[in-house]
Coordinates of C-alpha atoms in Angstrom, one line a residue:
Chain A
M91 CA -12.4 -27.5 -49.7
I92 CA -9.5 -30.1 -49.1
R93 CA -7.9 -30.9 -52.1
L94 CA -3.9 -33.0 -51.6
T95 CA -2.5 -33.5 -55.1
G96 CA 0.7 -35.6 -55.1
I97 CA 1.4 -35.6 -51.6
A98 CA 4.4 -37.8 -50.6
R99 CA 6.5 -38.6 -47.1
T100 CA 10.0 -40.0 -46.2
F101 CA 11.0 -40.9 -42.9
L102 CA 14.2 -41.5 -42.6
V103 CA 14.7 -44.0 -39.7
G104 CA 17.9 -46.0 -39.3
G105 CA 19.4 -44.8 -42.3
E106 CA 17.1 -46.0 -44.5
E107 CA 14.1 -44.5 -45.9
V108 CA 10.7 -45.3 -45.8
H109 CA 7.6 -43.8 -47.7
A110 CA 4.8 -42.6 -45.7
L111 CA 2.9 -41.4 -48.1
K112 CA 3.3 -41.9 -51.5
A113 CA 1.5 -39.6 -54.1
V114 CA -1.5 -39.1 -52.5
D115 CA -4.5 -37.7 -54.0
L116 CA -7.5 -37.2 -52.1
A117 CA -10.5 -34.5 -52.3
I118 CA -12.3 -33.4 -48.8
A119 CA -15.6 -31.9 -49.4
H120 CA -17.2 -29.9 -46.9
G121 CA -19.4 -31.4 -44.3
E122 CA -18.3 -35.0 -45.2
Y123 CA -18.2 -37.8 -42.5
L124 CA -14.3 -39.1 -43.1
S125 CA -12.8 -42.1 -41.6
I126 CA -9.4 -43.2 -42.2
M127 CA -8.0 -46.9 -41.1
G128 CA -5.4 -49.2 -41.9
P129 CA -2.9 -51.0 -40.8
S130 CA 0.0 -49.5 -38.0
G131 CA 2.6 -48.2 -40.4
S132 CA 0.3 -48.0 -43.4
G133 CA 0.4 -43.2 -43.2
K134 CA -2.7 -42.9 -42.2
S135 CA -1.1 -40.4 -39.2
T136 CA 0.7 -38.9 -41.1
L137 CA -2.0 -38.1 -43.6
L138 CA -4.2 -36.7 -40.6
N139 CA -1.1 -34.6 -39.6
I140 CA 0.2 -33.4 -42.8
I141 CA -4.2 -32.4 -43.6
G142 CA -3.3 -30.6 -40.0
L143 CA -0.7 -28.9 -41.1
L144 CA 1.2 -30.3 -38.3
D145 CA 3.6 -32.1 -40.7
R146 CA 4.9 -30.4 -43.8
P147 CA 4.6 -33.2 -47.3
D148 CA 8.0 -33.8 -49.1
A149 CA 6.3 -33.4 -52.6
G150 CA 2.4 -32.2 -53.7
S151 CA 0.5 -29.4 -52.7
Y152 CA -2.1 -28.8 -50.7
E153 CA -5.3 -26.4 -51.0
L154 CA -7.3 -25.6 -48.1
D155 CA -10.7 -23.3 -48.6
A156 CA -8.8 -22.5 -52.0
R157 CA -5.8 -21.2 -50.5
N158 CA -2.2 -23.0 -51.0
V159 CA -1.1 -24.1 -48.1
T160 CA 1.5 -25.9 -48.9
A161 CA 5.0 -23.4 -49.1
L162 CA 3.5 -21.1 -45.7
S163 CA 5.4 -20.3 -43.0
D164 CA 5.8 -21.5 -39.7
D165 CA 4.3 -18.5 -38.4
E166 CA 1.1 -18.6 -41.3
L167 CA 0.7 -22.2 -40.8
A168 CA 0.3 -21.7 -36.7
R169 CA -2.2 -19.2 -37.6
V170 CA -4.0 -21.4 -40.3
R171 CA -3.9 -24.4 -37.4
R172 CA -5.5 -21.5 -35.1
E173 CA -8.2 -20.5 -37.7
K174 CA -9.1 -23.7 -40.3
I175 CA -8.1 -26.6 -38.1
G176 CA -9.5 -28.5 -34.4
F177 CA -7.6 -31.1 -33.2
V178 CA -9.0 -34.1 -31.2
F179 CA -6.3 -36.2 -30.1
Q180 CA -6.1 -39.9 -28.6
F181 CA -4.7 -38.4 -25.3
F182 CA -6.7 -35.1 -25.1
H183 CA -4.0 -33.4 -24.3
L184 CA -5.8 -30.8 -22.1
V185 CA -3.6 -28.5 -20.6
P186 CA -3.6 -30.2 -16.4
R187 CA -3.3 -26.8 -14.2
L188 CA -6.1 -25.0 -16.7
T189 CA -9.7 -25.5 -15.9
A190 CA -12.3 -27.0 -18.3
G191 CA -13.2 -23.9 -19.7
Q192 CA -10.2 -22.2 -20.1
N193 CA -8.8 -24.9 -21.9
I194 CA -12.0 -25.1 -24.2
E195 CA -11.0 -20.6 -24.0
L196 CA -7.4 -22.0 -25.0
P197 CA -7.1 -21.5 -28.5
M198 CA -8.7 -18.1 -28.3
V199 CA -6.8 -16.7 -25.6
L200 CA -4.1 -17.4 -28.3
A201 CA -6.0 -16.2 -30.8
G202 CA -6.2 -12.5 -28.8
I203 CA -9.9 -12.6 -29.1
D204 CA -11.5 -10.1 -26.7
P205 CA -13.2 -11.9 -23.2
A206 CA -16.8 -10.7 -23.8
E207 CA -16.8 -12.7 -27.2
R208 CA -15.1 -15.6 -25.3
R209 CA -17.6 -15.6 -22.9
T210 CA -20.6 -16.1 -25.1
R211 CA -18.5 -18.6 -26.8
L212 CA -17.6 -20.5 -23.3
T213 CA -21.0 -20.9 -22.5
R214 CA -22.5 -21.4 -25.4
L215 CA -19.5 -24.1 -25.6
L216 CA -20.6 -25.3 -22.2
A217 CA -23.8 -26.4 -23.0
E218 CA -23.6 -27.9 -26.4
Y219 CA -21.6 -30.4 -25.1
G220 CA -23.2 -31.3 -21.6
L221 CA -20.0 -29.4 -19.4
E222 CA -22.0 -26.6 -18.0
E223 CA -21.6 -28.5 -14.3
R224 CA -17.5 -29.3 -15.2
A225 CA -16.5 -25.8 -16.1
G226 CA -14.2 -24.8 -13.3
H227 CA -13.1 -28.4 -12.8
R228 CA -8.9 -28.8 -14.1
P229 CA -8.6 -32.5 -16.3
D230 CA -7.5 -34.7 -13.4
Q231 CA -11.4 -34.0 -11.8
L232 CA -12.7 -34.9 -14.9
S233 CA -13.8 -39.1 -16.3
G234 CA -12.2 -39.5 -19.7
G235 CA -15.0 -39.3 -21.7
Q236 CA -15.6 -35.6 -19.9
C237 CA -11.9 -34.8 -21.1
Q238 CA -12.2 -35.9 -25.0
R239 CA -15.3 -33.5 -24.7
V240 CA -13.8 -30.7 -23.5
A241 CA -11.5 -31.5 -26.0
I242 CA -13.8 -31.5 -28.8
A243 CA -15.8 -28.5 -27.7
R244 CA -11.6 -26.8 -27.8
A245 CA -11.8 -27.9 -31.1
M246 CA -14.6 -26.0 -32.3
S247 CA -14.1 -23.0 -30.1
M248 CA -12.4 -21.3 -33.4
G249 CA -15.7 -22.4 -35.9
P250 CA -12.8 -24.5 -38.1
T251 CA -13.2 -25.4 -41.2
V252 CA -12.7 -29.4 -40.5
I253 CA -12.0 -31.4 -37.6
L254 CA -9.8 -33.7 -37.2
A255 CA -9.4 -36.4 -34.8
D256 CA -7.1 -38.8 -34.5
E257 CA -8.2 -42.4 -32.5
P258 CA -10.2 -40.2 -30.4
T259 CA -11.5 -43.0 -28.5
G260 CA -8.5 -45.2 -28.6
N261 CA -7.7 -43.9 -24.9
L262 CA -12.0 -45.1 -23.5
D263 CA -13.5 -47.7 -22.7
R264 CA -16.2 -49.2 -25.2
H265 CA -19.6 -47.2 -23.8
T266 CA -17.5 -44.1 -23.3
G267 CA -16.2 -44.4 -26.7
Q268 CA -19.8 -44.1 -28.4
E269 CA -20.8 -41.1 -26.3
V270 CA -17.6 -39.4 -27.7
L271 CA -18.3 -40.4 -31.1
S272 CA -21.4 -39.7 -31.1
V273 CA -20.8 -36.2 -29.7
L274 CA -18.4 -35.9 -33.1
E275 CA -21.3 -37.2 -35.6
R276 CA -23.1 -34.1 -34.1
V277 CA -21.0 -31.6 -34.7
H278 CA -21.0 -33.2 -38.6
H279 CA -24.9 -33.2 -38.3
N280 CA -24.8 -29.3 -37.5
G281 CA -22.1 -29.1 -40.8
G282 CA -19.5 -29.7 -39.7
T283 CA -16.5 -31.5 -41.4
V284 CA -15.3 -34.6 -39.5
V285 CA -12.4 -36.7 -40.0
I286 CA -11.5 -39.3 -38.3
V287 CA -8.3 -41.9 -37.9
T288 CA -9.2 -45.2 -36.2
H289 CA -7.9 -48.6 -36.3
D290 CA -11.9 -50.3 -34.8
P291 CA -13.9 -51.5 -38.1
E292 CA -16.8 -50.7 -36.3
I293 CA -15.7 -46.7 -35.7
G294 CA -15.0 -46.4 -39.7
A295 CA -18.0 -48.8 -40.2
R296 CA -20.4 -45.2 -38.8
S297 CA -18.5 -43.0 -41.2
H298 CA -20.2 -41.9 -45.3
R299 CA -16.8 -42.5 -45.9
R300 CA -14.2 -44.9 -45.2
L301 CA -10.1 -44.5 -46.5
R302 CA -8.3 -47.7 -46.4
M303 CA -4.7 -46.8 -46.5
L304 CA -1.5 -49.4 -47.1
D305 CA 2.2 -48.8 -47.8
G306 CA 1.6 -45.5 -47.6
A307 CA -1.1 -45.2 -50.7
V308 CA -4.8 -45.4 -50.6
V309 CA -6.2 -48.6 -51.4
A310 CA -9.7 -48.1 -51.4
D311 CA -12.5 -45.0 -50.7
E312 CA -16.2 -46.4 -50.3
K313 CA -19.6 -44.1 -50.0
G314 CA -22.4 -44.4 -48.1
Chain B
M286 CA -2.0 -12.7 -27.5
R287 CA -3.8 -10.0 -25.3
Y288 CA -1.3 -8.6 -22.6
A289 CA -3.9 -9.4 -19.7
D290 CA -3.9 -13.0 -21.1
F291 CA -0.3 -13.2 -21.8
V292 CA 0.1 -12.3 -17.9
S293 CA -2.4 -14.7 -16.9
F294 CA -1.1 -17.7 -18.4
T295 CA 2.2 -17.2 -17.2
Y296 CA 1.5 -17.0 -13.7
T297 CA -1.0 -19.6 -13.8
S298 CA 1.9 -22.2 -14.9
L299 CA 3.8 -21.0 -12.0
R300 CA 1.0 -20.7 -9.1
A301 CA 1.1 -24.9 -10.6
Q302 CA 4.1 -25.1 -9.0
R303 CA 4.1 -23.0 -5.8
L304 CA 6.9 -24.7 -4.1
R305 CA 9.7 -24.7 -6.8
T306 CA 8.5 -21.3 -7.6
A307 CA 8.8 -19.8 -3.9
L308 CA 12.1 -21.8 -4.0
T309 CA 13.6 -20.0 -6.9
A310 CA 12.1 -16.8 -6.6
L311 CA 13.8 -17.6 -3.4
G312 CA 17.6 -17.6 -5.1
I313 CA 16.6 -13.6 -6.6
A314 CA 14.9 -12.7 -3.6
V315 CA 17.9 -13.3 -1.4
G316 CA 20.6 -12.2 -3.8
I317 CA 18.4 -8.7 -4.3
A318 CA 18.5 -8.6 -0.4
A319 CA 22.4 -9.1 -0.8
V320 CA 22.7 -6.5 -2.6
I321 CA 20.4 -4.3 -1.4
L322 CA 22.0 -4.8 2.6
L323 CA 25.1 -3.9 1.0
T324 CA 24.9 -1.1 -0.4
S325 CA 23.1 -0.1 2.0
I326 CA 25.9 0.0 4.4
G327 CA 28.5 0.8 1.8
E328 CA 26.1 3.9 1.0
G329 CA 25.8 4.5 4.6
L330 CA 29.3 4.5 4.9
H331 CA 29.5 7.2 2.6
R332 CA 27.6 9.2 4.0
F333 CA 28.7 8.7 7.7
I334 CA 32.8 9.9 5.9
I335 CA 31.9 12.5 4.1
D336 CA 29.1 14.6 6.9
E337 CA 32.1 14.2 8.9
F338 CA 34.4 16.3 6.7
T339 CA 31.8 18.5 5.7
Q340 CA 30.6 19.7 9.4
F341 CA 33.0 22.3 8.7
G342 CA 31.8 23.5 5.4
T343 CA 33.1 22.9 1.8
N344 CA 34.1 25.9 0.5
I345 CA 37.5 25.5 2.8
I346 CA 41.1 25.4 1.4
G347 CA 44.1 24.4 2.8
V348 CA 47.4 25.9 2.1
S349 CA 50.4 24.0 3.9
P350 CA 54.1 24.5 4.4
G351 CA 55.8 22.7 1.9
R352 CA 55.7 21.2 -1.5
I353 CA 54.8 17.6 -2.1
Q354 CA 57.1 16.6 -5.2
T355 CA 59.6 14.0 -6.5
H356 CA 62.4 12.7 -4.4
G357 CA 65.3 12.0 -6.4
A358 CA 66.7 15.9 -7.1
P359 CA 69.9 16.4 -7.7
L360 CA 72.3 16.5 -4.1
G361 CA 73.1 19.7 -3.1
A362 CA 70.2 21.2 -4.7
V363 CA 69.2 24.0 -1.9
N364 CA 65.9 22.9 -0.2
T365 CA 64.5 26.6 0.1
V366 CA 60.3 25.8 2.0
R367 CA 60.0 29.4 3.6
P368 CA 57.5 29.3 6.6
L369 CA 54.1 30.7 6.7
T370 CA 53.7 33.1 8.3
I371 CA 50.9 35.3 9.5
D372 CA 52.0 38.0 7.2
D373 CA 51.1 35.7 4.5
A374 CA 47.7 34.8 6.1
L375 CA 47.2 38.8 6.2
A376 CA 47.6 38.8 2.6
L377 CA 45.6 36.3 2.0
R378 CA 42.6 38.4 2.7
R379 CA 43.3 39.9 -0.5
A380 CA 42.8 37.1 -2.5
P381 CA 39.9 36.8 -4.7
Y382 CA 36.7 35.4 -3.2
V383 CA 38.0 34.8 0.0
Q384 CA 35.7 35.7 3.4
A385 CA 38.1 34.8 6.3
V386 CA 41.6 33.5 5.9
V387 CA 42.7 31.3 9.6
P388 CA 46.4 31.2 10.4
V389 CA 46.1 27.1 12.2
I390 CA 48.9 25.7 14.4
Q391 CA 48.0 22.8 16.4
G392 CA 49.6 21.2 19.2
N393 CA 49.2 20.0 22.9
A394 CA 49.8 22.1 26.3
E395 CA 48.8 21.7 29.9
I396 CA 45.7 23.9 31.7
T397 CA 45.5 24.4 35.5
H398 CA 43.2 26.4 36.9
T399 CA 43.0 26.3 41.0
G400 CA 45.2 23.2 41.3
R401 CA 44.0 21.0 38.9
S402 CA 45.3 21.1 35.4
R403 CA 44.4 18.6 32.4
R404 CA 46.7 18.1 29.2
V405 CA 45.0 19.4 26.3
T406 CA 44.8 19.9 22.8
L407 CA 45.9 23.0 21.8
Y408 CA 44.6 25.1 19.1
G409 CA 46.3 28.6 17.8
V410 CA 44.2 30.3 15.6
G411 CA 42.2 33.6 13.8
A412 CA 39.5 35.3 15.3
E413 CA 37.7 33.8 12.2
F414 CA 37.7 30.5 12.5
A415 CA 34.6 29.2 14.4
A416 CA 32.8 31.0 12.2
A417 CA 34.8 29.9 9.3
F418 CA 34.4 26.3 10.6
R419 CA 31.4 26.8 11.2
M420 CA 31.9 26.0 15.6
R421 CA 29.4 27.6 17.6
V422 CA 30.1 29.3 21.3
A423 CA 28.2 28.6 24.0
L424 CA 29.3 30.7 27.2
G425 CA 30.9 34.2 26.5
K426 CA 32.9 35.1 22.0
F427 CA 35.1 33.3 20.7
L428 CA 38.6 35.0 20.6
P429 CA 38.1 38.8 19.2
E430 CA 39.9 40.1 16.3
D431 CA 42.9 41.6 17.5
D432 CA 45.8 42.6 16.2
P433 CA 46.9 39.7 14.9
R434 CA 51.0 40.1 15.7
T435 CA 50.6 41.4 19.5
P436 CA 46.8 39.5 20.4
R437 CA 45.8 40.2 23.9
A438 CA 46.1 35.9 25.9
F439 CA 42.8 35.9 25.7
A440 CA 41.7 31.9 26.0
V441 CA 38.7 30.1 24.9
L442 CA 37.5 26.6 26.2
G443 CA 36.1 23.1 24.9
S444 CA 33.9 21.6 26.3
K445 CA 35.3 19.5 27.9
A446 CA 38.1 21.1 29.1
A447 CA 35.8 23.8 30.5
M448 CA 33.7 20.3 32.5
E449 CA 37.0 19.6 33.0
L450 CA 38.9 22.3 34.7
F451 CA 35.3 24.3 36.6
G452 CA 32.9 21.6 36.8
D453 CA 29.1 23.5 36.7
N454 CA 30.7 26.9 37.5
N455 CA 31.3 29.8 34.9
P456 CA 34.6 29.7 33.8
L457 CA 33.9 33.4 31.7
G458 CA 37.0 36.1 33.8
D459 CA 38.3 33.1 35.2
R460 CA 42.5 33.6 34.8
I461 CA 43.9 29.8 33.6
R462 CA 47.9 29.5 32.5
V463 CA 48.3 27.3 29.3
G464 CA 51.7 26.3 28.6
G465 CA 52.9 28.4 32.4
E466 CA 51.3 31.4 30.8
R467 CA 48.4 33.1 32.1
Y468 CA 44.8 33.3 30.3
R469 CA 42.1 35.2 30.2
V470 CA 38.6 32.8 29.3
V471 CA 36.5 34.8 27.4
G472 CA 34.0 31.4 25.7
V473 CA 33.3 28.3 26.0
M474 CA 32.5 26.1 22.9
Q475 CA 29.6 23.7 22.1
A476 CA 30.1 20.6 22.5
K477 CA 30.9 19.0 19.3
G478 CA 31.8 15.6 19.6
Q479 CA 34.6 13.5 18.0
V480 CA 35.8 13.9 14.5
L481 CA 37.2 10.6 12.9
G482 CA 39.2 9.5 16.3
F483 CA 39.4 13.4 17.5
D484 CA 38.4 14.6 20.4
L485 CA 37.5 18.6 19.3
D486 CA 36.1 19.2 22.4
D487 CA 39.2 18.5 24.9
T488 CA 41.2 21.6 23.8
V489 CA 41.7 25.2 23.9
F490 CA 41.6 28.3 21.5
I491 CA 44.5 30.6 21.7
P492 CA 45.4 33.4 19.1
V493 CA 47.9 32.4 16.2
G494 CA 50.3 34.8 17.6
R495 CA 51.1 33.4 21.1
A496 CA 50.7 29.9 20.4
L497 CA 53.7 30.7 17.7
E498 CA 55.7 32.1 20.8
M499 CA 54.5 29.7 22.7
F500 CA 55.6 26.4 21.0
N501 CA 58.6 29.0 19.9
R502 CA 57.6 28.3 15.9
E503 CA 58.5 30.0 13.0
S504 CA 55.4 28.6 10.7
L505 CA 52.0 28.0 10.8
M506 CA 51.2 24.5 10.1
E507 CA 48.3 25.4 7.8
I508 CA 46.2 28.3 6.9
D509 CA 42.6 27.5 5.9
V510 CA 40.9 29.9 3.6
T511 CA 36.9 30.2 3.0
Y512 CA 35.4 31.5 0.5
E513 CA 31.7 32.3 -1.2
P514 CA 30.4 29.1 -1.9
T515 CA 29.7 30.2 -5.5
A516 CA 32.2 31.0 -6.6
P517 CA 35.0 29.2 -9.3
L518 CA 37.0 27.4 -7.4
A519 CA 39.9 27.3 -10.1
E520 CA 40.6 31.3 -9.7
V521 CA 40.1 31.6 -6.2
E522 CA 42.5 28.7 -6.0
E523 CA 44.7 30.9 -8.6
G524 CA 44.6 33.7 -6.4
I525 CA 45.7 32.5 -3.4
K526 CA 49.2 31.2 -5.3
R527 CA 49.3 34.4 -6.7
I528 CA 49.9 35.9 -3.8
L529 CA 51.9 33.2 -1.5
S530 CA 53.8 33.0 -5.7
A531 CA 54.8 36.6 -4.6
R532 CA 55.4 36.7 -1.0
H533 CA 58.0 33.5 -0.9
G534 CA 59.5 33.9 -4.9
S535 CA 58.1 29.7 -5.5
E536 CA 55.5 27.9 -4.6
D537 CA 57.4 26.2 -1.6
Y538 CA 53.6 25.5 0.2
T539 CA 51.0 23.4 -1.0
V540 CA 47.1 24.5 -1.7
T541 CA 44.6 21.6 -1.0
P542 CA 41.1 22.5 -1.2
Q543 CA 38.6 21.0 0.5
Q544 CA 35.9 20.1 -2.4
K545 CA 39.9 17.5 -4.0
M546 CA 39.6 15.9 -1.4
L547 CA 35.8 15.5 -1.5
E548 CA 35.8 14.4 -4.6
V549 CA 39.0 11.8 -4.3
F550 CA 37.2 9.8 -1.0
G551 CA 34.0 10.6 -3.3
T552 CA 35.3 8.6 -6.2
V553 CA 36.9 5.7 -3.6
L554 CA 34.0 5.3 -1.7
D555 CA 31.6 5.0 -4.7
A556 CA 34.0 2.2 -5.9
V557 CA 33.6 0.1 -2.2
T558 CA 30.0 0.5 -2.8
F559 CA 30.1 -0.5 -6.6
A560 CA 32.2 -3.5 -5.1
V561 CA 30.0 -4.6 -2.8
A562 CA 26.9 -4.4 -4.7
A563 CA 29.3 -6.5 -7.5
I564 CA 29.5 -9.1 -4.7
G565 CA 25.4 -9.0 -4.3
G566 CA 25.5 -9.7 -7.2
I567 CA 27.2 -12.4 -7.1
S568 CA 24.8 -13.6 -6.1
L569 CA 21.9 -12.6 -8.1
V570 CA 23.5 -14.0 -10.8
V571 CA 23.4 -17.7 -8.6
G572 CA 20.0 -16.8 -8.8
G573 CA 19.6 -16.9 -12.4
V574 CA 21.3 -20.3 -12.1
G575 CA 18.5 -21.2 -10.1
I576 CA 16.0 -19.6 -12.7
L577 CA 17.6 -21.2 -15.9
T578 CA 17.6 -24.9 -14.0
I579 CA 14.2 -24.7 -13.3
L580 CA 13.2 -23.5 -16.9
T581 CA 15.0 -26.2 -18.3
I582 CA 12.7 -28.7 -16.3
A583 CA 10.1 -27.0 -16.2
V584 CA 9.8 -27.0 -20.5
A585 CA 11.5 -30.7 -20.9
E586 CA 7.8 -31.8 -18.2
R587 CA 5.9 -28.9 -20.1
T588 CA 7.1 -30.6 -24.0
S589 CA 3.4 -31.9 -24.7
E590 CA 1.5 -28.9 -23.3
I591 CA 4.3 -27.0 -25.9
G592 CA 3.0 -29.3 -28.5
L593 CA -0.2 -28.8 -27.6
L594 CA -0.2 -24.7 -28.2
R595 CA 1.4 -24.8 -31.3
A596 CA -1.1 -27.2 -32.5
V597 CA -4.2 -24.4 -31.5
G598 CA -2.5 -21.8 -33.3
A599 CA 0.4 -20.9 -31.0
T600 CA 3.5 -19.1 -32.8
R601 CA 7.5 -20.3 -32.2
R602 CA 7.6 -16.3 -31.7
G603 CA 4.5 -17.1 -29.1
I604 CA 6.1 -20.0 -27.3
L605 CA 8.9 -18.2 -26.6
M606 CA 7.3 -15.4 -25.0
L607 CA 4.9 -17.6 -22.7
F608 CA 8.9 -19.3 -20.8
L609 CA 10.2 -15.6 -21.6
G610 CA 7.5 -14.1 -19.4
E611 CA 8.2 -16.8 -17.0
A612 CA 11.7 -16.0 -15.9
A613 CA 10.8 -12.6 -16.4
L614 CA 7.4 -13.1 -14.1
L615 CA 9.5 -14.8 -10.9
A616 CA 12.7 -13.1 -11.6
A617 CA 10.1 -9.9 -10.8
L618 CA 8.6 -11.9 -7.3
G619 CA 12.0 -13.0 -6.6
G620 CA 13.0 -8.8 -6.9
T621 CA 9.8 -7.6 -5.3
A622 CA 10.2 -10.1 -2.5
G623 CA 13.7 -9.2 -2.3
L624 CA 13.8 -5.6 -2.3
L625 CA 11.2 -5.9 1.2
L626 CA 14.1 -8.2 3.0
G627 CA 16.6 -6.2 2.3
W628 CA 15.1 -3.0 2.8
G629 CA 14.2 -4.3 6.2
A630 CA 17.5 -6.5 7.0
A631 CA 18.9 -2.6 6.5
L632 CA 15.7 -1.1 8.5
A633 CA 16.0 -3.6 11.5
L634 CA 20.5 -3.6 11.5
H635 CA 20.1 0.2 11.9
L636 CA 17.7 -0.5 14.9
L637 CA 19.9 -2.7 16.4
V638 CA 23.1 -0.5 15.6
P639 CA 22.5 2.2 15.4
A640 CA 26.2 3.1 15.4
L641 CA 26.9 1.6 12.2
P642 CA 25.2 3.6 9.8
V643 CA 22.9 2.2 6.8
H644 CA 21.4 4.2 3.9
T645 CA 19.1 3.0 1.0
P646 CA 19.9 4.2 -1.7
W647 CA 16.4 4.3 -4.1
S648 CA 18.5 4.3 -7.1
Y649 CA 20.9 1.0 -6.0
A650 CA 17.4 -0.8 -5.6
V651 CA 15.9 0.1 -8.6
L652 CA 18.9 -0.9 -10.2
A653 CA 18.6 -4.4 -8.4
E654 CA 15.1 -4.9 -9.4
L655 CA 16.0 -4.3 -13.1
V656 CA 19.0 -6.3 -13.4
A657 CA 17.4 -8.7 -11.3
L658 CA 14.3 -8.5 -14.6
C659 CA 17.7 -9.0 -17.1
V660 CA 18.9 -12.8 -15.2
G661 CA 15.6 -13.6 -15.0
L662 CA 15.2 -13.1 -19.2
A663 CA 18.7 -13.9 -19.7
A664 CA 18.0 -17.3 -17.8
G665 CA 15.1 -17.7 -19.8
V666 CA 16.7 -17.1 -23.1
L667 CA 18.4 -20.8 -23.5
P668 CA 14.7 -23.2 -22.3
A669 CA 12.5 -20.6 -23.6
R670 CA 14.8 -20.6 -27.3
R671 CA 15.0 -24.9 -27.2
A672 CA 10.8 -24.4 -26.4
A673 CA 10.1 -22.5 -29.3
H674 CA 12.1 -24.6 -31.3
L675 CA 10.4 -28.0 -30.3
D676 CA 8.8 -29.5 -33.6
P677 CA 4.9 -29.4 -32.8
L678 CA 4.3 -33.3 -33.8
E679 CA 7.6 -35.1 -32.0
A680 CA 6.3 -32.7 -28.6
L681 CA 2.7 -33.7 -29.3
R682 CA 3.9 -37.0 -29.1
S683 CA 5.9 -37.3 -26.2
E684 CA 3.5 -38.6 -23.2

């Protein structure tokens, strides 16, 4: 489903070339629950951004759902992100002036989905993530855990191929982090593909496939 | 993105910053209000002046003696200006399309009646004067159609002159003295009021032949010719010139159609209206700078939101449109408020100072509104482009 071949990414930092990714090969199958771990600077976020089509590789090719997406135009990338990728960020990234419901609806609004269809999906998502009571609240009236649940519901609203979570518990206390993690795991149980970037070994240990990165290369790939 | 969602999204963004939105829109509102108020006054002035000139009718051509020409002709060249005479006026009746020919001479004279006397403006005119200039007679009749060379000694009084000499008594049939000669009053004009500073009611009208004798003049001051309203002006002018040039041997007279004068007035007054509109336009530009500033700040503040929108599938063009939409909506809100403000101010001015002519030209109002939209869009272009060109990843990282 996701196939990266020889993906490399180089940044220029202060006139010096930094190889964030060095020829990474990676295949992720449908329904996998995968974690990417590694020290900061190991390239795990860069890898996630490339999978999420927010960043382009300097070399290599990327196939998503049997389609080569390496050389798509900016607008086409935006469309693919909208249809196939759900993002969950460390800092939630909710639009502060919109209610929880409107935030969840946002990708569907941008995609121009019919309001009636949006309402049906929204009702289902609110129920699924236990947010019925909070639909009319704005992010500043929600707890951190609720914010992240809204973000996950938003990521799921377009029925994406994969959920990409970058340190989804990094901004939450331990208990709430566990709760959010179990929500992501439920997505996986329902057949979704989940990729989590984390530096927390405990979280990594809960996933079914663990990637360990160091200096821009995958140094370990454990399953089970 | 659906149109309704687009509008609702931009509206929500503006509503989230109510004070900021209101102040920015106010900048545009003041600009639009200024444009509308100033053009209202300009257009009011325009109408006022045109009305003053057209109340006597628009299908009038004035013929005056002498030719307006370049000076500096060789010394010794004989300047032969023949007088415009009553016979000239009679001859002009034969010109094509002509309806009435009114010889006119104007001066001052003292009129007396039973010991009361008053200096008034005297008009020596032809019998068709009242009809040609759309002046109404209140009492009696205007001067009769006598032989213009030997008219009877009849006079018609302006309303104010009649009031001053006769008070509430009926002056019809009474004898008065005009410049020492005896005249019989046959009519009193309706009050006309002042026209561009001239009091048309403190007047006396007598036959032009007698006025020429009284002032001991050869030439009329002017011959006014009215023509059929549908007639082609050039042909009317041509006919008048043909007759007069034949009689005078050369074109030693000046023909001035009122329509041409009105056109010149119109051009000048349009320029005035446009100039005041441009002055108002300056404040509109200032309002546009306000939008530019606020949107630039908004883009900086909402960088991470822009990153998110790009991540969940907004294209660059989508982001561009969102911010342009906000700019346009801001300008439209301000424009509408300004329209009401300017219109209200014009109305209030009209009620407070009725003497000041105020008229709101709606074409200018619509134009101002369009200009506001354009100003908004133009002001939005830079910030919107900046927003659209943000790298989604960079934008997401900014917090």
